């Protein structure tokens, strides 16, 4: 016989599921078609201009969207500046100094405010810019459901929700599950590490201080480790030292990441750990062998991630300046 508490809990879960479905339903492809017809063109044009000036910015914009969605949901809080009384997400150790692309978002927002004042949210800018960045680097284009509103709170302490580069496969799986993303989607999204760069500080331990027994991570290809040591010398602790995530094609959204992982050339512990689990290993092999399959899975995963914790309707606001609440 079920207790009243169990019945109430079940009803609560049903209501929560309905609320989530309603929120997602309010995101629509072509959301700005009537209120700001040139929105997507303006965003793509600015992303392309930024990419021409610095082809590494595409990876930065993809990462901005990811880091936004994993903290408080996809509501633009990663863009908010710190104030005297509050350290915002962007200034936490998880994001600073590695996150980039803020100035590009500012440029996009200024152009949109000129064309359509107070219409396009900063959160939607991030979703569109991530899509355009993947397309520009050789990925497959896709439609972005939009209609997100912007949040008004940004706390550095909440970046604990971001998966660090030291996570193992079990920790990664749980971290993504907390956001409603599956193990397969976790592996698929990890593939975006095929573009961009990393600061040496994110993997230095794998080269010089892996554990009490060995200084160098034995799962790291020895030749690759030697190359990394040239770029990240032990005696040089400059936090600005960087290396490409995927040396073979650092500015192309291809399956080179998965090939690297299979060859023990995954840069982070969180990359190489994908070989330690049979399910994730199978996904890595499949993606490495079938670029078109990975591209299509990435589209679905990006769209799903873009719905995490969104604010729509009367929730949130359209920030006039992406760096501060109205």
Coordinates of C-alpha atoms in Angstrom, one line a residue:
X1 CA 0.0 0.0 0.0
X2 CA 1.5 3.4 -1.1
X3 CA 1.9 6.1 1.5
X4 CA 0.6 9.6 1.0
X5 CA 4.1 10.8 0.9
X6 CA 5.0 8.5 -2.0
X7 CA 1.9 9.6 -3.9
X8 CA 2.7 13.3 -3.3
X9 CA 6.3 12.8 -4.4
X10 CA 5.2 11.1 -7.6
X11 CA 2.7 13.9 -8.3
X12 CA 5.6 16.4 -7.7
X13 CA 7.8 14.6 -10.2
X14 CA 5.0 14.5 -12.8
X15 CA 4.5 18.3 -12.3
X16 CA 8.2 18.9 -12.6
X17 CA 8.4 17.0 -15.8
X18 CA 5.4 18.9 -17.2
X19 CA 7.0 22.2 -16.3
X20 CA 10.3 21.3 -18.0
X21 CA 8.4 20.2 -21.1
X22 CA 6.5 23.5 -21.1
X23 CA 9.8 25.5 -20.8
X24 CA 11.4 23.6 -23.6
X25 CA 8.3 24.1 -25.8
X26 CA 8.7 27.8 -25.5
X27 CA 12.0 27.6 -27.3
X28 CA 11.3 27.9 -31.0
X29 CA 13.4 27.8 -34.2
X30 CA 13.0 31.1 -35.9
X31 CA 12.0 32.8 -32.6
X32 CA 13.1 36.3 -33.8
X33 CA 11.6 36.0 -37.3
X34 CA 9.0 38.7 -36.6
X35 CA 10.6 40.7 -33.8
X36 CA 14.1 40.9 -35.1
X37 CA 14.4 39.3 -38.6
X38 CA 18.1 40.0 -39.1
X39 CA 19.2 38.6 -35.6
X40 CA 20.7 35.4 -36.8
X41 CA 22.5 37.0 -39.7
X42 CA 23.9 39.8 -37.5
X43 CA 25.3 37.2 -35.1
X44 CA 26.8 35.0 -37.8
X45 CA 28.3 38.0 -39.5
X46 CA 30.0 39.2 -36.3
X47 CA 31.2 35.6 -35.4
X48 CA 32.7 35.3 -38.9
X49 CA 34.5 38.7 -38.6
X50 CA 35.9 37.7 -35.2
X51 CA 37.0 34.4 -36.6
X52 CA 38.8 36.1 -39.5
X53 CA 40.7 38.2 -37.0
X54 CA 41.5 35.3 -34.6
X55 CA 40.5 31.8 -35.7
X56 CA 40.8 30.5 -32.1
X57 CA 37.8 32.6 -31.1
X58 CA 35.4 29.9 -32.4
X59 CA 36.4 27.4 -29.7
X60 CA 36.1 30.2 -27.1
X61 CA 32.5 30.9 -28.1
X62 CA 31.6 27.2 -28.0
X63 CA 33.1 26.9 -24.6
X64 CA 31.3 30.1 -23.4
X65 CA 28.0 28.5 -24.2
X66 CA 28.9 25.2 -22.5
X67 CA 30.1 27.0 -19.3
X68 CA 27.0 29.1 -19.3
X69 CA 24.6 26.1 -19.5
X70 CA 26.3 24.1 -16.8
X71 CA 26.0 26.9 -14.2
X72 CA 22.4 28.0 -13.5
X73 CA 21.4 26.9 -16.9
X74 CA 21.6 28.6 -20.3
X75 CA 20.7 32.1 -19.1
X76 CA 23.8 34.2 -19.8
X77 CA 25.1 34.4 -16.2
X78 CA 28.6 33.6 -17.4
X79 CA 28.7 37.0 -19.1
X80 CA 28.0 39.1 -16.0
X81 CA 30.9 41.1 -14.6
X82 CA 32.0 40.9 -11.0
X83 CA 31.2 43.8 -8.7
X84 CA 32.8 45.1 -5.5
X85 CA 30.6 42.9 -3.4
X86 CA 30.4 39.8 -5.7
X87 CA 32.8 37.6 -7.7
X88 CA 31.0 36.5 -10.8
X89 CA 31.3 33.1 -12.6
X90 CA 33.8 34.5 -15.2
X91 CA 36.4 35.3 -12.5
X92 CA 36.4 31.9 -10.8
X93 CA 39.4 29.7 -11.2
X94 CA 37.3 27.4 -13.4
X95 CA 36.9 30.3 -15.9
X96 CA 39.7 32.7 -15.5
X97 CA 41.9 33.2 -17.5
X98 CA 40.8 30.5 -19.9
X99 CA 37.4 31.7 -21.0
X100 CA 37.4 34.1 -23.9
X101 CA 35.0 35.6 -26.4
X102 CA 33.4 38.2 -24.1
X103 CA 34.3 41.1 -26.4
X104 CA 32.8 39.3 -29.4
X105 CA 29.5 38.9 -27.5
X106 CA 29.6 42.6 -26.6
X107 CA 30.0 43.5 -30.3
X108 CA 27.2 41.2 -31.3
X109 CA 24.9 42.7 -28.5
X110 CA 25.7 46.2 -29.6
X111 CA 24.8 45.5 -33.2
X112 CA 21.6 43.8 -32.1
X113 CA 20.6 46.6 -29.8
X114 CA 21.1 49.0 -32.8
X115 CA 18.9 46.9 -35.0
X116 CA 16.3 45.7 -32.5
X117 CA 16.5 47.3 -29.1
X118 CA 15.7 45.1 -26.1
X119 CA 14.7 42.1 -28.2
X120 CA 17.5 39.4 -28.3
X121 CA 18.8 37.9 -25.1
X122 CA 22.4 37.4 -24.3
X123 CA 21.7 33.7 -23.6
X124 CA 20.4 33.3 -27.2
X125 CA 23.4 35.1 -28.5
X126 CA 25.6 32.4 -26.9
X127 CA 23.6 29.6 -28.4
X128 CA 23.7 31.1 -31.9
X129 CA 27.3 32.0 -31.7
X130 CA 28.3 28.5 -30.6
X131 CA 26.4 27.1 -33.6
X132 CA 28.0 29.5 -36.0
X133 CA 31.5 28.8 -34.5
X134 CA 31.1 25.0 -35.1
X135 CA 29.8 25.7 -38.6
X136 CA 32.7 28.0 -39.5
X137 CA 35.2 25.4 -38.3
X138 CA 33.8 22.7 -40.5
X139 CA 31.0 21.3 -38.5
X140 CA 27.4 20.7 -39.7
X141 CA 25.0 23.6 -39.5
X142 CA 21.8 23.3 -37.4
X143 CA 18.7 25.2 -36.3
X144 CA 18.8 26.7 -32.8
X145 CA 15.6 26.9 -30.8
X146 CA 15.6 30.3 -29.2
X147 CA 13.5 32.3 -26.7
X148 CA 15.8 32.2 -23.7
X149 CA 15.7 35.0 -21.2
X150 CA 18.7 36.2 -19.3
X151 CA 19.4 35.6 -15.6
X152 CA 20.4 38.3 -13.1
X153 CA 22.7 36.4 -10.8
X154 CA 26.3 35.2 -11.3
X155 CA 28.2 33.6 -8.5
X156 CA 31.8 32.3 -8.8
X157 CA 31.0 29.7 -6.1
X158 CA 28.5 28.0 -8.4
X159 CA 31.1 27.1 -11.0
X160 CA 31.6 24.0 -8.9
X161 CA 29.1 22.6 -11.3
X162 CA 31.6 22.7 -14.1
X163 CA 33.5 19.4 -14.8
X164 CA 37.3 20.0 -14.1
X165 CA 39.9 18.5 -16.5
X166 CA 40.9 16.0 -13.7
X167 CA 37.5 14.2 -13.6
X168 CA 37.4 10.4 -14.3
X169 CA 34.7 8.8 -16.4
X170 CA 32.4 8.1 -13.5
X171 CA 32.6 11.7 -12.3
X172 CA 32.0 13.0 -15.8
X173 CA 29.0 10.7 -16.3
X174 CA 27.4 11.9 -13.1
X175 CA 28.2 15.5 -13.8
X176 CA 26.5 15.4 -17.2
X177 CA 23.6 13.3 -15.8
X178 CA 23.0 16.1 -13.3
X179 CA 22.2 18.3 -16.3
X180 CA 20.0 15.7 -17.9
X181 CA 22.6 14.6 -20.4
X182 CA 23.4 11.0 -21.2
X183 CA 26.7 9.2 -21.2
X184 CA 26.7 9.1 -25.0
X185 CA 26.0 12.9 -25.1
X186 CA 28.9 13.4 -22.7
X187 CA 31.3 11.7 -25.0
X188 CA 29.8 13.5 -28.0
X189 CA 30.2 16.9 -26.4
X190 CA 33.7 16.0 -25.3
X191 CA 34.5 15.9 -29.0
X192 CA 34.4 19.7 -29.1
X193 CA 37.8 19.6 -27.6
X194 CA 38.9 19.0 -31.2
X195 CA 39.1 22.8 -31.5
X196 CA 40.8 25.4 -29.3
X197 CA 43.6 25.5 -26.8
X198 CA 44.4 24.7 -23.2
X199 CA 46.5 26.4 -20.6
X200 CA 49.4 24.3 -19.3
X201 CA 48.1 24.6 -15.8
X202 CA 45.1 22.4 -16.7
X203 CA 47.2 19.3 -17.4
X204 CA 50.7 20.1 -15.9
X205 CA 50.2 17.5 -13.2
X206 CA 50.1 14.8 -15.9
X207 CA 53.6 15.8 -16.9
X208 CA 55.4 16.5 -13.7
X209 CA 53.5 15.4 -10.6
X210 CA 51.0 12.7 -11.5
X211 CA 51.1 10.8 -8.2
X212 CA 53.4 9.6 -5.4
X213 CA 54.8 6.8 -7.5
X214 CA 55.3 8.3 -11.0
X215 CA 55.8 11.9 -12.1
X216 CA 54.4 11.4 -15.6
X217 CA 51.0 10.0 -16.3
X218 CA 51.7 6.5 -17.8
X219 CA 48.5 6.7 -19.9
X220 CA 49.9 9.6 -21.8
X221 CA 51.8 8.8 -25.0
X222 CA 55.5 9.3 -24.3
X223 CA 56.3 11.2 -27.5
X224 CA 53.3 13.5 -27.0
X225 CA 54.3 14.1 -23.4
X226 CA 57.8 15.1 -24.5
X227 CA 56.3 17.6 -26.9
X228 CA 54.1 19.0 -24.2
X229 CA 57.0 19.5 -21.9
X230 CA 58.7 21.6 -24.5
X231 CA 55.7 23.9 -24.6
X232 CA 55.1 23.7 -20.8
X233 CA 58.5 23.6 -19.1
X234 CA 58.5 22.5 -15.5
X235 CA 60.4 25.6 -14.4
X236 CA 58.0 28.0 -16.2
X237 CA 54.7 28.6 -14.2
X238 CA 53.4 31.3 -16.5
X239 CA 49.6 30.9 -16.4
X240 CA 49.3 32.2 -19.9
X241 CA 51.2 29.3 -21.6
X242 CA 48.9 27.4 -23.9
X243 CA 48.9 24.5 -26.3
X244 CA 46.4 23.3 -28.9
X245 CA 43.9 20.7 -27.7
X246 CA 44.2 18.8 -31.0
X247 CA 47.6 19.6 -32.6
X248 CA 46.8 18.0 -35.9
X249 CA 43.8 20.3 -36.7
X250 CA 43.3 22.8 -33.9
X251 CA 40.8 25.0 -35.8
X252 CA 38.8 22.3 -37.5
X253 CA 35.7 20.6 -35.9
X254 CA 36.7 17.1 -37.0
X255 CA 37.1 13.7 -35.3
X256 CA 40.8 14.3 -34.6
X257 CA 40.0 14.5 -30.9
X258 CA 38.7 11.0 -30.8
X259 CA 41.6 9.7 -32.9
X260 CA 44.0 11.4 -30.4
X261 CA 42.3 9.8 -27.4
X262 CA 42.6 6.4 -29.0
X263 CA 46.3 7.0 -29.4
X264 CA 46.7 8.1 -25.8
X265 CA 47.1 11.7 -26.8
X266 CA 44.1 13.1 -25.0
X267 CA 45.3 16.3 -23.3
X268 CA 43.2 16.2 -20.1
X269 CA 42.7 13.3 -17.6
X270 CA 39.0 13.9 -18.5
X271 CA 39.8 13.1 -22.1
X272 CA 41.9 10.1 -21.7
X273 CA 39.6 8.6 -19.1
X274 CA 37.1 7.8 -21.9
X275 CA 39.1 4.7 -22.7
X276 CA 38.7 3.3 -19.2
X277 CA 35.0 2.4 -19.6
X278 CA 33.7 -0.1 -22.2
X279 CA 30.7 2.1 -23.1
X280 CA 32.6 5.3 -23.5
X281 CA 35.5 3.5 -25.4
X282 CA 32.9 2.1 -27.9
X283 CA 31.6 5.6 -28.4
X284 CA 35.1 7.0 -29.0
X285 CA 35.9 4.3 -31.5
X286 CA 32.6 4.8 -33.3
X287 CA 33.0 8.6 -33.5
X288 CA 36.6 8.3 -34.7
X289 CA 35.5 6.0 -37.5
X290 CA 32.4 7.9 -38.6
X291 CA 32.8 11.7 -38.8
X292 CA 29.3 12.2 -40.2
X293 CA 27.7 10.2 -37.4
X294 CA 29.6 12.3 -34.8
X295 CA 28.6 15.5 -36.5
X296 CA 24.9 14.6 -36.4
X297 CA 25.1 13.4 -32.8
X298 CA 26.8 16.7 -31.9
X299 CA 23.9 18.7 -33.4
X300 CA 21.4 16.8 -31.2
X301 CA 23.6 17.1 -28.1
X302 CA 24.2 20.8 -28.6
X303 CA 20.5 21.5 -29.0
X304 CA 19.7 19.5 -25.9
X305 CA 22.4 21.1 -23.8
X306 CA 21.1 24.5 -25.0
X307 CA 17.8 23.7 -23.2
X308 CA 19.3 23.1 -19.8
X309 CA 17.8 25.3 -17.1
X310 CA 16.5 27.9 -19.5
X311 CA 14.4 30.9 -18.5
X312 CA 11.5 31.7 -20.8
X313 CA 8.3 33.7 -20.8
X314 CA 8.0 35.9 -17.8
X315 CA 11.1 34.5 -16.1
X316 CA 14.3 36.4 -16.5
X317 CA 14.9 39.5 -18.6
X318 CA 16.4 40.7 -21.8
X319 CA 19.7 42.3 -20.5
X320 CA 20.5 45.4 -22.4
X321 CA 24.2 45.0 -21.5
X322 CA 25.3 41.3 -21.3
X323 CA 27.8 42.3 -18.6
X324 CA 25.2 43.5 -16.1
X325 CA 21.5 42.9 -15.1
X326 CA 19.2 45.7 -16.1

